[in-house]
Every structure is written in structure tokens, then in C-alpha cells.
């Protein structure tokens, strides 16, 4: 029996190792920005010397490391199959990166991303004419700033982005209350509390004043309060107007409670030229582009992450990222016709 257990365990370990091995050459890199080191990973295609196109990753909220706890690697592999490298840095204060991401504004994050692009253009194995951005969630306030300032970018991929911080916050609050079956009275109480918080932010109240006014801080810290105070008026509208014709893929999830995808799509379609905008819809996916039924099952989510990490993402998502860059013009000198809006049946699996 003991021998059988050891054999099965060894077999499972081998499967996990194989499923978490990617067709990539990963190089640890360091960028020095504003006096602080940013440690990251440059993930190159498995063969060749380049120069390769490059996808620069822009994180969402939270203390994200360069690999996003390995969950970026399936994306890096998909881009590598199309001849693109991927570059991602740990946020300030995460891993070996100096500073503190909670001290940043969205402008700070944009400057950091521009520095990463400039650093990459100095490498002989990167084609400086074929550099684009990939960003998710909170990156929706960073990507347009960068694309508006760097007209040499080849493309932008915006995954589950919001447009306006305040509208997004209200949508998220109500969507989560609906999901959890809140009563009308509970919703009214939550909205009143939100108004109290917004009033505190508008008058630049301290964390101590916030704590005194709300009682239960609900996990809020002084550093997080300062971050929200610095960024709660973020709005991507003006920067989106300035993006003009950079090819952009907008990725939207049908079960997203964080972002009002209807509002986001409306704004993007109103502000960006139709010829440069592609929109991909994934009806069964959540904000993280994981199918809702999978995300709600802790044991299935854990087993999938261990034994089939590429299948964490909703069906078609990885292939569509690669297909988008495959269809781009060879450099920013021209604009390719955007792919047709893509829709996928809910929870479809091959």
C-alpha cells in the first residue's frame, strides 16, 4: 500500500510539474526607475535570437509580483507562439522591487510603464516598433495614459478595465450586494455608508477621521486609505480620446461584478475609432476571465491551477490574445482593420 501511494504521488507530482512547464525562456531583469529597482521577468519565445515583438504587462490592483503568482505564464506562452516576448515587473514593494505601490497615483504607474517600454527598446532582442501593452482591471486607468504619451506603441489589450473610479465603485458595491442576496434595507445602508466615505474623501479627511466616522474599517488601513484618496477621481475618458488610432483589443466578461462592462464598452466605442477597436466578449467569465462556475468552486479552482493551469482562463481567451497580435500590422506605421467583435457561448469547453 505504501509503495502504491508513493508511486501515485510521484505520478501526480510529475503531472503537476509537466502542466506547469511552459515553452518560454525566462530571464530575470532589473529596471531602475526614480531611484528604486524594479525586479521583473522577460519571458522570451523558446527559440531564436529575435528581435521579438514585446507585450509589456500592467497589473491590476494589489501587491502583484512579476508572474502574478504564475498566472501570467499561460498568457506569456500564448504570446510567445506568435513571436512576442512578455515583460512584467513586480510592483514597488513586492519581491525585490523598491518603494511601495500604495504610494502611487495612476500617473506614477503610467510613468513606470513608459520607463519599462523605454528600457525594452534598448535591448537588441526586442523590436522597438512592435511593443504593446497588456493590462487588467485597475490598469484601465494606466493603459490609455501610456498609449496617449507613446505614439510608437503597436497595440493595447485592455482586460476588464473600468473607465471612472467612482462609477465603478458604485457598480461593484451594488453588484456584490445583489449577488449575495442583500435586502433593500441592506442596500440602502451600504449606499449611505458609501456617501459618508465619499464625503470624507472629498474633504481629504485623515484615516483617523475615516475610522471615527465609519466605526468598522472593514479591512481598511492607513496606507490603503491614502492610496484611495490619491486615486478615487481617476477617469480614463480624456486619455482614451488621446489614444486615437492605436489598435486596441477590449476584453469584457459577462459575469464581471467589479466593472460595469456595458458602461466600459459604450465609452470605448464612443471615443475610439471603429477601425482600431476590437471587442471580445466572454459571457460566462468573471472579472478575472475565469468561468464563474469554476471560480465559485474552491476545490475545482485549486485542482485546475495545479493540473491544468492553462484551463483556468475561459475558453478562447488565450487563443484570442495571440490571434489579435497575429493580425497586427508589422509596425505602428499603419493600422490594421480590427477583428470583428467576438462572442463565445457560456461555459463552452473543447
Coordinates of C-alpha atoms in Angstrom, one line a residue:
X1 CA 0.0 0.0 0.0
X2 CA 2.8 2.4 0.9
X3 CA 4.6 1.7 -2.4
X4 CA 1.3 2.3 -4.3
X5 CA 0.8 5.7 -2.5
X6 CA 4.4 6.7 -3.3
X7 CA 4.0 5.7 -7.0
X8 CA 0.7 7.6 -7.3
X9 CA 2.2 10.7 -5.5
X10 CA 5.2 10.6 -7.8
X11 CA 2.9 10.4 -10.8
X12 CA 0.8 13.3 -9.7
X13 CA 3.9 15.4 -8.9
X14 CA 5.2 14.7 -12.4
X15 CA 1.9 15.8 -13.9
X16 CA 1.9 19.0 -11.9
X17 CA 5.4 19.7 -13.0
X18 CA 4.7 19.0 -16.7
X19 CA 1.5 21.1 -16.7
X20 CA 3.4 24.0 -15.1
X21 CA 6.3 23.9 -17.6
X22 CA 5.9 26.5 -20.3
X23 CA 7.5 26.9 -23.7
X24 CA 9.4 30.0 -22.6
X25 CA 12.9 31.3 -21.8
X26 CA 12.6 33.4 -18.7
X27 CA 15.2 36.0 -17.8
X28 CA 15.3 37.9 -14.5
X29 CA 15.7 41.6 -15.2
X30 CA 16.0 44.8 -13.2
X31 CA 14.9 48.3 -14.2
X32 CA 16.0 51.3 -12.1
X33 CA 13.2 53.9 -12.0
X34 CA 13.1 57.1 -9.9
X35 CA 16.0 55.8 -7.7
X36 CA 14.3 52.4 -7.0
X37 CA 14.9 49.0 -8.5
X38 CA 12.0 47.2 -10.2
X39 CA 12.6 43.4 -10.5
X40 CA 10.9 41.6 -13.2
X41 CA 10.8 38.8 -15.8
X42 CA 11.4 38.9 -19.5
X43 CA 9.8 35.8 -21.0
X44 CA 11.2 35.1 -24.5
X45 CA 9.9 32.6 -27.1
X46 CA 11.7 29.3 -26.7
X47 CA 13.8 29.6 -29.8
X48 CA 15.5 32.3 -31.8
X49 CA 17.5 35.4 -31.1
X50 CA 14.9 37.9 -32.2
X51 CA 14.3 40.7 -32.4
X52 CA 11.0 39.8 -31.0
X53 CA 7.8 41.9 -30.5
X54 CA 7.1 42.6 -26.9
X55 CA 4.0 42.7 -24.6
X56 CA 4.5 44.9 -21.5
X57 CA 2.2 43.8 -18.7
X58 CA 0.5 46.3 -16.5
X59 CA -1.0 44.9 -13.3
X60 CA -4.4 45.4 -11.7
X61 CA -4.9 46.3 -8.0
X62 CA -3.0 44.8 -5.1
X63 CA 0.6 43.6 -4.3
X64 CA 1.2 41.8 -7.6
X65 CA 4.5 40.1 -8.3
X66 CA 6.0 39.8 -11.8
X67 CA 4.4 36.4 -12.6
X68 CA 1.1 37.2 -10.8
X69 CA 1.8 34.1 -8.8
X70 CA 2.4 32.2 -12.1
X71 CA -1.0 33.0 -13.6
X72 CA 0.6 35.2 -16.3
X73 CA 2.6 32.3 -17.7
X74 CA -0.2 30.8 -19.8
X75 CA -0.6 34.3 -21.4
X76 CA 3.2 34.7 -22.0
X77 CA 3.2 31.3 -23.7
X78 CA 0.3 32.2 -25.9
X79 CA 2.1 35.4 -27.0
X80 CA 5.4 33.5 -27.5
X81 CA 3.7 31.3 -30.0
X82 CA 3.1 34.4 -32.0
X83 CA 6.7 35.5 -31.8
X84 CA 6.2 38.0 -28.9
X85 CA 8.2 38.2 -25.7
X86 CA 6.5 39.4 -22.5
X87 CA 7.9 41.8 -19.8
X88 CA 6.5 42.1 -16.3
X89 CA 7.8 43.8 -13.2
X90 CA 6.8 43.2 -9.6
X91 CA 5.0 46.2 -8.2
X92 CA 7.0 48.6 -5.9
X93 CA 7.4 47.0 -2.5
X94 CA 6.7 43.5 -3.9
X95 CA 9.5 40.9 -4.1
X96 CA 12.8 42.7 -4.9
X97 CA 11.2 45.9 -6.2
X98 CA 11.8 49.0 -4.1
X99 CA 9.2 51.5 -2.9
X100 CA 5.5 51.0 -2.1
X101 CA 2.8 50.5 -4.7
X102 CA 0.3 52.1 -2.3
X103 CA 2.2 55.4 -2.6
X104 CA 1.5 55.5 -6.4
X105 CA -1.0 57.5 -8.4
X106 CA -2.2 56.4 -11.8
X107 CA 0.2 58.9 -13.3
X108 CA 3.0 57.3 -11.3
X109 CA 2.1 53.9 -12.7
X110 CA 2.0 55.3 -16.2
X111 CA 5.4 56.8 -15.9
X112 CA 6.7 53.5 -14.6
X113 CA 5.2 51.7 -17.6
X114 CA 6.8 54.2 -20.0
X115 CA 10.1 53.6 -18.3
X116 CA 9.7 49.8 -18.9
X117 CA 8.9 50.4 -22.6
X118 CA 11.9 52.7 -23.0
X119 CA 14.1 50.1 -21.2
X120 CA 12.9 47.4 -23.6
X121 CA 13.6 49.5 -26.7
X122 CA 17.2 49.5 -25.6
X123 CA 17.6 45.7 -25.9
X124 CA 18.8 44.2 -29.2
X125 CA 16.5 41.2 -28.9
X126 CA 13.4 43.4 -28.8
X127 CA 11.9 45.0 -31.9
X128 CA 11.1 48.6 -30.6
X129 CA 8.5 49.0 -33.4
X130 CA 6.5 46.1 -32.1
X131 CA 5.9 46.8 -28.5
X132 CA 2.4 46.8 -27.0
X133 CA 0.6 46.8 -23.6
X134 CA -1.5 44.2 -21.8
X135 CA -3.3 45.3 -18.7
X136 CA -6.2 44.2 -16.5
X137 CA -8.7 45.9 -14.2
X138 CA -7.0 48.9 -12.5
X139 CA -4.7 49.1 -15.5
X140 CA -7.6 50.6 -17.3
X141 CA -6.6 53.9 -15.9
X142 CA -2.9 53.4 -16.8
X143 CA -3.0 52.0 -20.3
X144 CA -4.7 55.0 -22.0
X145 CA -2.2 57.4 -20.3
X146 CA 0.7 55.4 -21.7
X147 CA -0.7 55.0 -25.1
X148 CA -1.6 58.7 -25.3
X149 CA 2.0 59.6 -24.5
X150 CA 3.9 57.0 -26.5
X151 CA 2.6 57.1 -30.1
X152 CA 5.1 54.4 -31.1
X153 CA 3.2 51.6 -29.3
X154 CA 1.9 48.9 -31.7
X155 CA -1.2 47.9 -29.7
X156 CA -3.1 47.8 -26.4
X157 CA -5.0 45.0 -24.8
X158 CA -7.3 46.1 -22.1
X159 CA -8.8 43.3 -20.0
X160 CA -11.8 44.1 -17.7
X161 CA -11.0 47.8 -17.5
X162 CA -13.2 50.4 -15.8
X163 CA -13.5 54.0 -17.0
X164 CA -14.5 56.0 -14.0
X165 CA -13.4 55.1 -10.4
X166 CA -16.5 56.4 -8.7
X167 CA -19.0 54.8 -11.1
X168 CA -17.0 51.5 -11.0
X169 CA -17.1 51.6 -7.2
X170 CA -20.9 52.1 -7.0
X171 CA -21.5 49.4 -9.6
X172 CA -19.2 46.9 -7.7
X173 CA -21.0 47.6 -4.4
X174 CA -24.5 47.0 -5.8
X175 CA -23.5 44.0 -7.9
X176 CA -21.9 42.3 -4.9
X177 CA -25.0 43.1 -2.8
X178 CA -27.2 41.6 -5.5
X179 CA -25.0 38.5 -5.8
X180 CA -25.2 38.0 -2.0
X181 CA -29.0 38.4 -1.9
X182 CA -29.0 41.7 0.1
X183 CA -32.3 43.2 1.1
X184 CA -33.4 46.7 0.0
X185 CA -32.7 47.9 3.5
X186 CA -29.2 46.5 3.5
X187 CA -28.5 48.1 0.1
X188 CA -29.8 51.5 1.4
X189 CA -27.5 51.2 4.4
X190 CA -24.5 50.3 2.2
X191 CA -25.1 53.3 -0.1
X192 CA -25.4 55.7 2.9
X193 CA -22.1 54.4 4.2
X194 CA -20.6 54.9 0.7
X195 CA -21.8 58.5 0.7
X196 CA -20.1 59.1 4.0
X197 CA -16.9 57.7 2.7
X198 CA -17.0 59.9 -0.5
X199 CA -17.7 63.0 1.6
X200 CA -14.6 62.2 3.7
X201 CA -12.5 61.7 0.6
X202 CA -13.8 65.0 -0.9
X203 CA -12.6 66.9 2.1
X204 CA -9.3 65.0 2.3
X205 CA -10.1 63.5 5.7
X206 CA -7.4 61.6 7.5
X207 CA -7.6 57.9 8.2
X208 CA -8.3 58.6 11.8
X209 CA -11.3 60.7 10.7
X210 CA -12.4 57.9 8.4
X211 CA -12.2 55.3 11.2
X212 CA -14.1 57.6 13.6
X213 CA -16.9 58.2 11.1
X214 CA -17.4 54.6 10.0
X215 CA -16.5 52.6 13.1
X216 CA -15.8 49.3 11.3
X217 CA -12.9 49.9 9.0
X218 CA -13.7 46.7 7.0
X219 CA -10.0 45.9 6.5
X220 CA -9.0 49.4 5.5
X221 CA -5.5 50.5 6.5
X222 CA -4.0 53.9 6.7
X223 CA -1.8 53.2 3.6
X224 CA -4.8 51.9 1.6
X225 CA -6.9 55.0 2.6
X226 CA -4.1 57.2 1.3
X227 CA -4.0 55.3 -2.0
X228 CA -7.8 55.6 -2.5
X229 CA -7.7 59.3 -1.6
X230 CA -5.0 59.8 -4.2
X231 CA -6.8 57.9 -7.0
X232 CA -10.5 58.0 -6.4
X233 CA -11.2 60.6 -9.0
X234 CA -9.4 58.6 -11.7
X235 CA -11.2 58.7 -15.1
X236 CA -9.9 57.3 -18.4
X237 CA -12.0 59.4 -20.7
X238 CA -9.6 62.2 -21.6
X239 CA -6.7 59.8 -22.1
X240 CA -8.8 57.5 -24.2
X241 CA -9.7 60.4 -26.5
X242 CA -5.9 61.0 -27.0
X243 CA -5.2 57.4 -27.9
X244 CA -6.6 57.9 -31.4
X245 CA -5.8 55.0 -33.8
X246 CA -3.6 52.7 -31.7
X247 CA -5.1 49.2 -32.3
X248 CA -6.9 48.2 -29.1
X249 CA -8.5 44.9 -28.0
X250 CA -11.1 45.4 -25.3
X251 CA -11.8 42.2 -23.3
X252 CA -15.1 42.1 -21.4
X253 CA -16.5 39.4 -19.1
X254 CA -20.3 38.8 -18.9
X255 CA -20.2 37.9 -15.1
X256 CA -18.0 40.8 -14.0
X257 CA -19.2 42.2 -10.7
X258 CA -16.2 44.6 -10.5
X259 CA -16.7 46.5 -13.6
X260 CA -19.8 47.7 -15.5
X261 CA -18.9 46.2 -18.8
X262 CA -21.8 47.9 -20.6
X263 CA -20.6 51.3 -19.5
X264 CA -17.0 50.5 -20.4
X265 CA -17.9 49.2 -23.9
X266 CA -20.1 52.3 -24.6
X267 CA -17.3 54.7 -23.6
X268 CA -14.7 52.9 -25.6
X269 CA -16.9 52.7 -28.7
X270 CA -17.8 56.4 -28.4
X271 CA -14.2 57.6 -28.0
X272 CA -12.1 55.3 -30.2
X273 CA -12.2 55.0 -34.0
X274 CA -14.1 51.9 -35.0
X275 CA -11.3 50.8 -37.4
X276 CA -8.9 50.5 -34.5
X277 CA -11.1 48.9 -31.8
X278 CA -11.8 45.2 -31.4
X279 CA -14.1 43.9 -28.6
X280 CA -14.1 40.4 -27.3
X281 CA -17.0 39.2 -25.1
X282 CA -16.8 36.1 -22.8
X283 CA -20.3 35.7 -21.4
X284 CA -19.6 33.1 -18.7
X285 CA -16.4 34.7 -17.3
X286 CA -15.8 36.7 -14.2
X287 CA -13.6 39.8 -13.8
X288 CA -10.5 37.5 -13.8
X289 CA -11.6 35.8 -17.1
X290 CA -12.2 32.6 -15.2
X291 CA -15.6 30.9 -15.8
X292 CA -17.9 31.7 -13.0
X293 CA -18.8 28.1 -12.1
X294 CA -15.1 27.3 -11.8
X295 CA -14.2 30.4 -9.7
X296 CA -17.0 29.6 -7.2
X297 CA -15.7 26.1 -6.5
X298 CA -12.5 26.3 -4.3
X299 CA -11.6 22.6 -4.9
X300 CA -12.1 22.7 -8.7
X301 CA -10.2 26.0 -8.9
X302 CA -7.3 24.6 -6.9
X303 CA -7.1 21.3 -8.9
X304 CA -7.3 23.2 -12.2
X305 CA -4.5 25.6 -11.1
X306 CA -2.3 22.6 -10.2
X307 CA -3.1 20.1 -13.0
X308 CA -4.3 22.3 -15.9
X309 CA -3.4 26.0 -15.3
X310 CA -4.0 26.9 -19.0
X311 CA -7.6 26.0 -18.5
X312 CA -8.1 28.4 -15.7
X313 CA -9.0 31.0 -18.3
X314 CA -12.3 31.0 -20.0
X315 CA -12.5 29.1 -23.4
X316 CA -10.9 31.0 -26.3
X317 CA -9.3 33.8 -24.2
X318 CA -5.7 32.7 -24.6
X319 CA -6.0 31.9 -28.3
X320 CA -7.8 35.3 -28.9
X321 CA -4.9 37.2 -27.3
X322 CA -2.5 35.5 -29.7
X323 CA -4.8 35.9 -32.7
X324 CA -5.1 39.7 -32.1
X325 CA -1.3 40.2 -32.2
X326 CA -1.0 37.9 -35.2
X327 CA -3.3 40.3 -37.2
X328 CA -1.5 43.5 -36.3
X329 CA 0.5 45.4 -39.0
X330 CA 4.3 44.8 -38.7
X331 CA 4.8 48.1 -37.0
X332 CA 2.9 51.2 -35.8
X333 CA 3.2 52.9 -39.2
X334 CA -0.2 51.6 -40.2
X335 CA -3.5 50.5 -38.6
X336 CA -4.9 47.0 -39.4
X337 CA -8.6 46.5 -39.6
X338 CA -9.8 45.5 -36.2
X339 CA -11.2 41.9 -35.9
X340 CA -14.9 41.5 -35.6
X341 CA -16.5 41.6 -32.2
X342 CA -16.0 38.1 -30.7
X343 CA -18.7 36.3 -28.7
X344 CA -18.4 32.9 -27.1
X345 CA -21.2 30.6 -25.7
X346 CA -21.2 30.5 -22.0
X347 CA -19.0 27.8 -20.4
X348 CA -18.1 26.3 -23.7
X349 CA -15.2 23.8 -23.3
X350 CA -13.4 21.8 -26.1

